[in-house]
XYZ file of C-alpha atoms in Angstrom:
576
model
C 69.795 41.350 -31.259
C 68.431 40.095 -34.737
C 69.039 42.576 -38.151
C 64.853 42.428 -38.177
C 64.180 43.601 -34.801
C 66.688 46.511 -35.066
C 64.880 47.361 -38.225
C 61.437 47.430 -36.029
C 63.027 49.044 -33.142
C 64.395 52.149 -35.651
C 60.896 52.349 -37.570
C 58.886 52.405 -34.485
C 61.231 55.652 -33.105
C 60.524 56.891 -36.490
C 57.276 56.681 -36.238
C 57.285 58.017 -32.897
C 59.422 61.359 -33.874
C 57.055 61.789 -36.957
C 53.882 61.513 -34.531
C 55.591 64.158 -31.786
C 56.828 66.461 -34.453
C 53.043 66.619 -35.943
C 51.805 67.296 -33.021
C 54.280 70.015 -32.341
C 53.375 71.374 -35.521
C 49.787 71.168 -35.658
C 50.086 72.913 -31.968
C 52.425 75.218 -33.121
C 49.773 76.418 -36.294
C 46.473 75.631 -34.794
C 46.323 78.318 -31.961
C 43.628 79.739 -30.480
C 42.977 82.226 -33.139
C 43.637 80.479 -35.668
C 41.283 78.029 -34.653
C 38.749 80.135 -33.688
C 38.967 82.140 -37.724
C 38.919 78.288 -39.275
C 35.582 77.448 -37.007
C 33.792 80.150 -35.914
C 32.321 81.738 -39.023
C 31.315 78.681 -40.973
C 29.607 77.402 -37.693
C 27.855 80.876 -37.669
C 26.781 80.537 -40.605
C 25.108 77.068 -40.445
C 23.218 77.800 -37.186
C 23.008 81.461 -38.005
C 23.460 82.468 -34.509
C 26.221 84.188 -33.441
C 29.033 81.745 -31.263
C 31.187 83.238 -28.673
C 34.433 80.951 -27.729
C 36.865 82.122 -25.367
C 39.025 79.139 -24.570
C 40.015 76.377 -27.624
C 42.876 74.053 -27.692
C 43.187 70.951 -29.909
C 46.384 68.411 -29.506
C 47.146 65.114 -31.605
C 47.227 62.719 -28.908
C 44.826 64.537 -26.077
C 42.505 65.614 -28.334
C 40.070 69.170 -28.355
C 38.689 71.145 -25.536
C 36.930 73.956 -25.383
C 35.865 76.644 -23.013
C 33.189 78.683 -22.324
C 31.256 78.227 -25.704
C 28.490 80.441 -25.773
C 25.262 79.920 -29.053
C 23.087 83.003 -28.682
C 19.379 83.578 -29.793
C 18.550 84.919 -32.751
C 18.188 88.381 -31.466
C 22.311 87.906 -30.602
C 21.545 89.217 -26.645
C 20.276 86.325 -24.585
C 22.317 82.810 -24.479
C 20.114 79.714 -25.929
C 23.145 77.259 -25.780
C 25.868 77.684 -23.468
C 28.787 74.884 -22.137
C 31.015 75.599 -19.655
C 33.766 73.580 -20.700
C 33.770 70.837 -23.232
C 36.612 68.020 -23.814
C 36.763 65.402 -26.546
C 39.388 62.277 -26.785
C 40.226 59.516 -29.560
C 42.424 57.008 -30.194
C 44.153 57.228 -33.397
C 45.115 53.383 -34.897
C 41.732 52.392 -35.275
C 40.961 55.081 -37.783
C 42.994 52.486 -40.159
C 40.102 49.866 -39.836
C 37.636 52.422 -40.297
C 37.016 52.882 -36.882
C 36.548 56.270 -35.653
C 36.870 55.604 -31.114
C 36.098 58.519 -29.189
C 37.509 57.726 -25.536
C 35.509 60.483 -24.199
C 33.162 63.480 -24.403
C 32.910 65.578 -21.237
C 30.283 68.360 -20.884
C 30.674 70.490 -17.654
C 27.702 72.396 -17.171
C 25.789 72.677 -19.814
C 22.876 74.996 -20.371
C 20.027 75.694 -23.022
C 17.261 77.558 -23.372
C 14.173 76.390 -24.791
C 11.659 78.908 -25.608
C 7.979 79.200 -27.657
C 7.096 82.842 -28.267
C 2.984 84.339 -28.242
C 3.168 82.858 -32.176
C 3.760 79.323 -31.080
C 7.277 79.091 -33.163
C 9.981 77.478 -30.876
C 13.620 79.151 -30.352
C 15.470 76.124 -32.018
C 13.345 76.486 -35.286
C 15.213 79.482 -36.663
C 18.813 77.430 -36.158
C 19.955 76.558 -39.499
C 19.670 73.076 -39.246
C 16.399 73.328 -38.862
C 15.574 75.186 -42.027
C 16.750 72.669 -43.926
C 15.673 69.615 -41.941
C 12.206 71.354 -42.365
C 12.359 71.964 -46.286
C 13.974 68.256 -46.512
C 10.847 66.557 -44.821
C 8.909 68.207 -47.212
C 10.876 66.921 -50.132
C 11.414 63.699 -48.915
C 10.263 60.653 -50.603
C 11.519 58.233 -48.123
C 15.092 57.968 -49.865
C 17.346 55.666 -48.975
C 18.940 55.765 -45.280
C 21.890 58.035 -45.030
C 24.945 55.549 -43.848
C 28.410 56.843 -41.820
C 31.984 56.550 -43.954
C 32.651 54.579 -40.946
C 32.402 53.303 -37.689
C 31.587 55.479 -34.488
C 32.038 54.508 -31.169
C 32.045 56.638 -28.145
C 33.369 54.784 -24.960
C 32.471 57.479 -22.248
C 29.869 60.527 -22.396
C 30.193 62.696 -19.519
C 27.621 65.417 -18.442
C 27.649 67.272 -15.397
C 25.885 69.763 -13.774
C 23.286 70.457 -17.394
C 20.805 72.760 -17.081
C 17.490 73.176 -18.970
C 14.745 75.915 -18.949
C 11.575 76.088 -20.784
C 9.517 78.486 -21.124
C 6.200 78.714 -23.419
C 4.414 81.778 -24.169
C 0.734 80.446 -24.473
C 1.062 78.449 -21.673
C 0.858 74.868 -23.162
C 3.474 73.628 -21.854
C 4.906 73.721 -18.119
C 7.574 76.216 -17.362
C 10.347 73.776 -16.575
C 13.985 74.238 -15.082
C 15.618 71.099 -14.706
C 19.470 69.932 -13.518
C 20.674 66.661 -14.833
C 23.885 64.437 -14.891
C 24.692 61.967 -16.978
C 27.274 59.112 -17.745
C 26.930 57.117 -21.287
C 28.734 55.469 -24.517
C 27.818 55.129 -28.108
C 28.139 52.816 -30.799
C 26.835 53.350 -34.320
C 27.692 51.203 -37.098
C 28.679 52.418 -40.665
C 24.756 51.312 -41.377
C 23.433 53.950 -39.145
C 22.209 51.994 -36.201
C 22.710 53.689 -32.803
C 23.201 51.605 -29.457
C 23.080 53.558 -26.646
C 23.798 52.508 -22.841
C 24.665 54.830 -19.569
C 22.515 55.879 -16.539
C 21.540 59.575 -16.018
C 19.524 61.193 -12.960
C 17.796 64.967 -12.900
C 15.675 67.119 -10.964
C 13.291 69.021 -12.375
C 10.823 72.063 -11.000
C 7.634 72.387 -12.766
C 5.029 74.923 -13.001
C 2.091 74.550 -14.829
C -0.575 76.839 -14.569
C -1.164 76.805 -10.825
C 0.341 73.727 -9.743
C 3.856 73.584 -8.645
C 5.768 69.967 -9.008
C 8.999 68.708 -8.102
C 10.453 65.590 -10.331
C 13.381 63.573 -9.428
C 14.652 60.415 -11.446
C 17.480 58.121 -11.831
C 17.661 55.649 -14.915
C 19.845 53.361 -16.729
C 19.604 51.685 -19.851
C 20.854 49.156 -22.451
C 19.434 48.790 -26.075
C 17.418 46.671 -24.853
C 15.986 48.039 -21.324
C 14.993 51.000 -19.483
C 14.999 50.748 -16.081
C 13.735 53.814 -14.625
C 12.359 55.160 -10.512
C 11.162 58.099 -10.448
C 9.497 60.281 -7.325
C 6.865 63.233 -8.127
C 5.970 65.643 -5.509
C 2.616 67.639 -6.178
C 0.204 69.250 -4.233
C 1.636 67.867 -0.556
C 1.625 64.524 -1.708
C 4.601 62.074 -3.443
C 4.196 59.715 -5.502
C 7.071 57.217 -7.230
C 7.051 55.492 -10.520
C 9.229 52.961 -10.955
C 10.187 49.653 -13.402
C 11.554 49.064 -16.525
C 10.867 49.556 -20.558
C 11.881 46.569 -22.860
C 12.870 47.317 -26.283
C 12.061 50.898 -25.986
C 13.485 51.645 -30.076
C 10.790 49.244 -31.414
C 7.850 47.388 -29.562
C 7.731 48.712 -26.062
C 6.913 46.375 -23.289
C 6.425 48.587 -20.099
C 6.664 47.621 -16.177
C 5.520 51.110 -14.476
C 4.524 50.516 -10.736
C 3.160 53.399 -9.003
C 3.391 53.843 -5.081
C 2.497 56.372 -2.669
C 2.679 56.676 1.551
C -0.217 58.922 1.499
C -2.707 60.665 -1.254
C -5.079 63.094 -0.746
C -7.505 62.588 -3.268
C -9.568 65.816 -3.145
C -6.602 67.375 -3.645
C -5.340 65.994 -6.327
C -9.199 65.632 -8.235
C -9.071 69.247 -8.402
C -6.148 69.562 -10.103
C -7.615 70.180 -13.258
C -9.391 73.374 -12.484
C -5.376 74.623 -11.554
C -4.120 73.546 -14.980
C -4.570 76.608 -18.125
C -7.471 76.628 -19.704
C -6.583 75.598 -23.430
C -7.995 78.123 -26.035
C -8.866 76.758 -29.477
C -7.549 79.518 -31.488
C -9.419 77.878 -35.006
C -8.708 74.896 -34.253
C -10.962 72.363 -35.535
C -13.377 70.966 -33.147
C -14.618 67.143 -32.635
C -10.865 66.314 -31.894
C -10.783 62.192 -32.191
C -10.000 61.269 -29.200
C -6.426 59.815 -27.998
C -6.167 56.124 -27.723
C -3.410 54.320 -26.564
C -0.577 52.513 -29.402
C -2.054 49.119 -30.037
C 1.223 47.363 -29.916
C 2.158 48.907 -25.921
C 1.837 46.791 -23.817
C 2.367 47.607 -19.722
C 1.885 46.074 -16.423
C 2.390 46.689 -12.664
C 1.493 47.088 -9.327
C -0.177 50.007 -7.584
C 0.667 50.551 -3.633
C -0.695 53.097 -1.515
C -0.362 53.354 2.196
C -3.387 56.026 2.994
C -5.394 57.886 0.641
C -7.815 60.553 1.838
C -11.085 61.854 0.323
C -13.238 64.123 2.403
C -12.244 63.036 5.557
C -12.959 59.227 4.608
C -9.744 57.196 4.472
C -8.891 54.114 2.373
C -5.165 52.223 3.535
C -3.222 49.227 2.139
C -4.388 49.485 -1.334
C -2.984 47.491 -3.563
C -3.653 46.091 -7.265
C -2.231 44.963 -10.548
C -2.978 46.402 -14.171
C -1.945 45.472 -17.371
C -2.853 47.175 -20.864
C -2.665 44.886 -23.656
C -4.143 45.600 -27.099
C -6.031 48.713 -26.417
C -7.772 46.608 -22.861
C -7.120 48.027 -19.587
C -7.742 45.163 -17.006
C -7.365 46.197 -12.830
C -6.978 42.992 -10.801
C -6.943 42.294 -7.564
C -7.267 45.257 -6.090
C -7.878 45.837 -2.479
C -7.606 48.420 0.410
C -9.236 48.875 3.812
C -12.144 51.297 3.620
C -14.407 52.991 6.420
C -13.438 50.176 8.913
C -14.322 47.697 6.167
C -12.507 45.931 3.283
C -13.329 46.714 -0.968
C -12.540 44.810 -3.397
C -12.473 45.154 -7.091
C -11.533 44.457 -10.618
C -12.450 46.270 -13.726
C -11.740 45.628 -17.434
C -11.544 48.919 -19.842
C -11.710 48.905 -23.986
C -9.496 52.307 -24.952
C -10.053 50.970 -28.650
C -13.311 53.374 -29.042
C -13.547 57.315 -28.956
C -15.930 56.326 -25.624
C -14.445 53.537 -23.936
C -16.541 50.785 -22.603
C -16.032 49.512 -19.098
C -17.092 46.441 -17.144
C -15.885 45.337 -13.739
C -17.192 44.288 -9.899
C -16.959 45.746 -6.797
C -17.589 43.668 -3.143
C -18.065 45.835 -0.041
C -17.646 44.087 3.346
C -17.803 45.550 7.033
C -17.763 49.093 5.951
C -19.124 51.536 8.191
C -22.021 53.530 6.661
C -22.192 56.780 8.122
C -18.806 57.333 7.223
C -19.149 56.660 3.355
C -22.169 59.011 3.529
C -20.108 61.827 5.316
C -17.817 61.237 2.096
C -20.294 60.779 -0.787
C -23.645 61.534 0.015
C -25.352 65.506 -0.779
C -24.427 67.963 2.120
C -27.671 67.965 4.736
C -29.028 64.650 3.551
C -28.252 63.144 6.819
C -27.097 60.074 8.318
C -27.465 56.604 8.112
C -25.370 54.305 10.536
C -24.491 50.130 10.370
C -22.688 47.989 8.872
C -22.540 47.463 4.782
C -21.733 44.381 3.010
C -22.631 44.673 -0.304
C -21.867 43.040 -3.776
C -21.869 44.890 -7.508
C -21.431 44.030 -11.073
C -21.770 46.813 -13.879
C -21.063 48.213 -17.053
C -20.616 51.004 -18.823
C -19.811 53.676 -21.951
C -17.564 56.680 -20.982
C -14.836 58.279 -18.916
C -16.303 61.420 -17.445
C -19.538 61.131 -14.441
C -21.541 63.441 -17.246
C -21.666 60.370 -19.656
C -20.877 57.759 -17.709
C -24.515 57.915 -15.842
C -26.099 58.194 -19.470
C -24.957 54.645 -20.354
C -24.323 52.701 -16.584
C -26.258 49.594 -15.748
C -25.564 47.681 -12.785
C -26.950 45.429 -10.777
C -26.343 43.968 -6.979
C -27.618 43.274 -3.291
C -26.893 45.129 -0.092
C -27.204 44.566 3.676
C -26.783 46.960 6.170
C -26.607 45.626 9.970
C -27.335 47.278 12.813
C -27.822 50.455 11.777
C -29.790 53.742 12.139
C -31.219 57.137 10.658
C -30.029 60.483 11.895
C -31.621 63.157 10.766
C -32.420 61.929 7.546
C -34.450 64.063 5.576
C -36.333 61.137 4.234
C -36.743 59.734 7.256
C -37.675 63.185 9.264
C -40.310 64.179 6.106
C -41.795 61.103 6.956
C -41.881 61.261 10.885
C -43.712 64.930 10.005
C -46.295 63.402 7.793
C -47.521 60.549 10.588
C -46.956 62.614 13.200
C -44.444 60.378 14.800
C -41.254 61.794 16.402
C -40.272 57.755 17.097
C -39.782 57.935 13.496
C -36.680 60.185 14.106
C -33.446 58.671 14.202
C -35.210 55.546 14.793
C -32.713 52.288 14.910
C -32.808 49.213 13.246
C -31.431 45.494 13.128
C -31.004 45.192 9.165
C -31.733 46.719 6.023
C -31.338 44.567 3.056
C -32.417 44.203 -0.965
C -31.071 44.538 -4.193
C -30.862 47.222 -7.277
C -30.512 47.940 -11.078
C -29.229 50.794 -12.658
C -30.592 51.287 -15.759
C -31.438 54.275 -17.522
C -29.531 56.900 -15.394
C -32.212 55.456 -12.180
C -31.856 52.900 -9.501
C -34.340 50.419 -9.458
C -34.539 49.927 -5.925
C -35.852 46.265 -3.841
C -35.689 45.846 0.090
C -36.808 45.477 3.263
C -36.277 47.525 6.793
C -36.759 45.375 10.393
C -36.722 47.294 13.207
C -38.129 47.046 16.712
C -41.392 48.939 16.007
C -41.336 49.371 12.453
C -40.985 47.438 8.862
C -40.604 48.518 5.525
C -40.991 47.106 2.195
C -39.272 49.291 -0.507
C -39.797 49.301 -4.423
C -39.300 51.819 -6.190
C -36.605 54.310 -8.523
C -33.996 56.692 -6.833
C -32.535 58.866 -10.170
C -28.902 58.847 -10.126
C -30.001 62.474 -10.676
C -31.794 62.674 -6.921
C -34.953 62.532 -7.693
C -37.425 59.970 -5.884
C -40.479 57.940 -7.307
C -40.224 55.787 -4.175
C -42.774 53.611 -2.600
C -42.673 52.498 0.358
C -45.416 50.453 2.940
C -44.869 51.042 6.316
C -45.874 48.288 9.347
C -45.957 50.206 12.245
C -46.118 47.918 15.715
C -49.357 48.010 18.158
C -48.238 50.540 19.659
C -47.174 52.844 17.058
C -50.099 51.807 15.380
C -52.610 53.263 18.178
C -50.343 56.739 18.218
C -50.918 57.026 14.125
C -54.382 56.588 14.967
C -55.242 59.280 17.039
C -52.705 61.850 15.534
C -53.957 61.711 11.936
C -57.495 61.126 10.489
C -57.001 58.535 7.639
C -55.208 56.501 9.919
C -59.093 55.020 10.414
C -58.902 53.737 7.047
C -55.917 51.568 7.227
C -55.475 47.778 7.733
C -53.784 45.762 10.284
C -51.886 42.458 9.941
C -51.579 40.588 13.321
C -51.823 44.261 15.026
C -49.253 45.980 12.991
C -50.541 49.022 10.997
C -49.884 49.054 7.530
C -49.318 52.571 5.909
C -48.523 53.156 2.160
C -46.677 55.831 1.143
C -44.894 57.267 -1.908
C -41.738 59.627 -1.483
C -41.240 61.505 -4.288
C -39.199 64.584 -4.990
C -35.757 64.753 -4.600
C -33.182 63.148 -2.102
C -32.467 66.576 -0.563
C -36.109 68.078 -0.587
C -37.989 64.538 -0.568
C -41.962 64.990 -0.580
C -43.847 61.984 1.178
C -47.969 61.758 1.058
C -50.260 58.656 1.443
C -50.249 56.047 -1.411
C -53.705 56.940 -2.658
C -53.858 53.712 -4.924
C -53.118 50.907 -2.355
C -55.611 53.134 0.006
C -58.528 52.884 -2.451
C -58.285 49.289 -2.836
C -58.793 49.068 0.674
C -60.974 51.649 1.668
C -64.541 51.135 2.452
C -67.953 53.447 2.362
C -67.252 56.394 3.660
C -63.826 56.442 2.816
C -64.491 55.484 -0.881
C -66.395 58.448 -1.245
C -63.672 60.741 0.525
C -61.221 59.724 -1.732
C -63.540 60.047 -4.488
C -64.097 63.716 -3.590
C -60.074 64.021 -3.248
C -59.997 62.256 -6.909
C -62.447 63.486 -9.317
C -63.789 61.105 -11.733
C -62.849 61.458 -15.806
C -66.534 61.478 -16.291
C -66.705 64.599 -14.697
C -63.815 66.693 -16.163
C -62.154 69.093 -14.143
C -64.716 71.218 -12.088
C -64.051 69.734 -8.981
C -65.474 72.946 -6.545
C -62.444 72.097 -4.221
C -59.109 71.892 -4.947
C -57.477 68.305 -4.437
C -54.959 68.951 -2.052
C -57.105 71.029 0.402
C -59.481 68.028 0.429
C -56.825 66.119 1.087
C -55.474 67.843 3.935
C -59.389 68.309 5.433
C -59.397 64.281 5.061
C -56.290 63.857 7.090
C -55.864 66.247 9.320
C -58.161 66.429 12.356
């Protein structure tokens, strides 16, 4: 053996003997209370809490654990940090490169408190720390960044079995108690910059208000990605989140893709009336309203397998989004609705306090009487066939309230086949002629076009039916209300019937034997008021029924003293 690699041989056992007699030593004078004296008060007297330790034991080579390390509140009773047990490794040599390697950090069970009193101050705000991170931001100039002596790297973080409560006094927040496990490693340079990689997964149980939720999620990440699924279970129905975040420390780029196997919507809509009502408390009102960051960007795919909504139901749906600068665009969405198909696509500007909207909607096949069972007023009635229609519009506004203020639309419609069943409408106009075939009469298409504008539909069709026609041109409010008119051809047949059941019937015209009858509906859609169209009638009417209607209508010339009162004329003049 060489003179040189004896010489290596006796300085590594040197080494070796220093290292395990160091150790020995540092055992031997760093018990438990001795540790416990060096790091107990001066911890105590950073956080200002009071720290209970029962277990400690630090080596050279295996490193520090601790055991059952307990941070209390600030009233000293109640526990607002506690950990289980607690182990930390390193490797030595590196320190010589300025390299500080921490093998691993294991956490078994975890638990802390979070807690915002009546006041609104938070539990964590009277921790010393805090203190003077607050009087620091208020100091701060922006400084220069704070830099490490050296290197950090952390090769394994371990957490089992944490456990988080929160609880908030006024309500703000949702009480939350969640469980969570997590597996991750650490590398910061001397310059400060973290980079951060593991996976974690936790379940959480929510209550907010009135509304109870269950969370679960698994995630891993990279400093560079997110990738994140994610299941929430509210109100009887689940729904999962899942995709990825790109560069999540600086310009986010977001895949979220929400899924579902069943929704019910009414549910869920009423939601908000569970949720606490927030109180203002002096705060300012005329809050500017929350827009999304200009740089995120996201994208993804919506999937639902059946969503309800008043007994209607809507399956497949399916659709892409994306939000890019402050635009919300919906593409391609689809679903099967009321034995029909929908389809639709819709652009939204979040840039303004009232975003803007603009989009198009195409109907096909749907079955009418069961999208009025779902959206039309309670006692209206029902109207049967089958709708195809098409829709473009526009508008300012989230909420119905505004929305209506500021819609315009415009499109055609044609329902097939179809019917009215008890329609009040319908009915009020069956009781005016006299005509029960009126009542739930059938028909072979319905057709014309609209325009919202204004908050009212300006309305444009036509009505074929076996014994009866309509032409239809008028306003229907998106409020109800009805300034509707509408001629009515009523066949031969019919025709003779009107005739002998009502008096002015004798001043109406025929084209090729069908009677034609003007009327005006106005009123509302539940409590609609039908009555002759007086105008169209005086055009026509000749000699003696000039002069009845001029009785009915008084002349300007003659001011108001009219001995009878309009509508009892009217009534004498058809009514036999």
């Amino acid at each position: 053996m060489g003179r040189l690699a004896k010489v290596a041989i006796a300085l590594a056992a040197i080494l070796i003997l220093v290292l395990v007699g160091l150790n020995i030593a540092l055992r031997a004078y760093l018990t438990q209370e001795r540790v416990r004296a060096l790091v107990i008060p001066p911890a105590e007297r950073i956080l200002q809490r009071k720290i209970f330790l029962e277990k400690i034991q630090v080596s050279l080579f295996k490193g520090i654990s601790l055991g059952n390390l307990v941070v209390k509140e600030a009233d000293g009773e109640r526990a607002f940090l506690r950990i289980k047990a607690l182990a930390l490794k390193y490797k030595l040599l590196p320190l010589l490169k300025k390299e500080f390697v921490i093998t691993k950090i294991q956490l078994i069970e975890p638990y802390v408190r979070i807690h915002r009193d009546a006041a609104g101050h938070f539990n964590f705000e009277s921790l010393g720390p805090m203190k003077n991170l607050k009087k620091e931001t208020a100091t701060s100039k922006g400084g220069e960044k704070r830099s490490l002596p050296l290197a950090l790297t952390i090769e394994n973080i371990q957490v089992r079995r944490a456990h988080v409560v929160v609880q908030d006094d006024l309500k703000e927040l949702p009480d939350t108690d969640l469980t969570a496990n997590a597996s991750l490693s650490l590398a910061m340079e001397s310059n400060g910059a973290p980079s951060l990689s593991g996976d974690t997964d936790f379940t959480g149980h929510l209550l907010y208000g009135q509304v109870r939720s269950l969370v679960k999620c698994e995630a891993s990440f990279t400093p560079q990605k997110l990738t994140y699924n994610a299941t929430v279970e509210t109100e009887g129905d689940t729904i999962t989140f899942s995709g990825q975040v790109m560069n999540y420390m600086e310009q986010s780029s977001v895949i979220l893709n929400i899924s579902s196997p069943l929704l019910h919507l009414d549910r869920l809509m009423n939601l908000p009336k569970k949720l606490p009502k927030r109180e203002s408390k002096g705060r300012k009102s005329g809050k500017k309203k929350a827009t999304p960051p200009p740089k995120l960007e996201a994208k993804g795919e919506i999937k639902v397998n059946e969503a309800l909504y008043k007994g209607l139901k809507a399956q497949a749906i399916q659709g892409t989004y994306q939000l890019k600068g402050g635009i919300f665009t919906l593409q391609q969405a689809k679903a099967k609705v009321a034995q029909g198909e929908l389809e639709k696509s819709v652009r939204i500007d979040l840039n303004t306090p009232l975003p803007s909207c603009q989009g198009e909607a195409t109907l096909k096949g749907m079955n009418m009487a069961s999208l009025m069972a779902a959206f039309a007023p309670k006692g209206t009635g029902v109207v049967t066939g089958t709708l195809d229609s098409h829709v473009a519009f526009s508008g300012r506004g989230i909420q119905w309230s505004t929305l209506k203020k500021r819609l315009s639309a415009n499109g055609a419609f044609s329902l097939k086949k179809g019917g009215f069943l008890n329609f009040k409408a319908v009915n009020a106009i069956a009781t005016l002629l006299k005509l029960n075939e009126l009542k739930d009469m059938a028909f072979s298409e319905l057709r014309g076009n609209f325009k919202v504008v204004q908050g009212k539909v300006l309305l444009k069709g036509t009505l074929n039916s076996q014994d009866v026609k309509a032409q239809i041109q008028g306003t229907v409010g998106l409020d109800g209300t009805l300034n509707l008119p509408v001629v009515l051809k009523l066949s031969p047949k019919l025709g003779d019937k009107l005739k002998k059941s009502v008096s002015f019937a004798r001043y109406l015209s025929r084209e090729k034997g069908w009677m034609v009858v003007p009327i005006k509906l106005t009123g509302s859609v539940d409590r609609p008021i039908p009555t002759p169209d007086l105008g169209i009638l005086k055009e026509r009417l000749k000699g003696e029924a000039t002069k009845a209607l001029e009785r009915l209508l008084p002349d300007e010339t003659l001011g108001t003293n009219a001995q009878e009162p309009p509508l009892k004329s009217l009534k004498g003049l058809f009514d036999r």
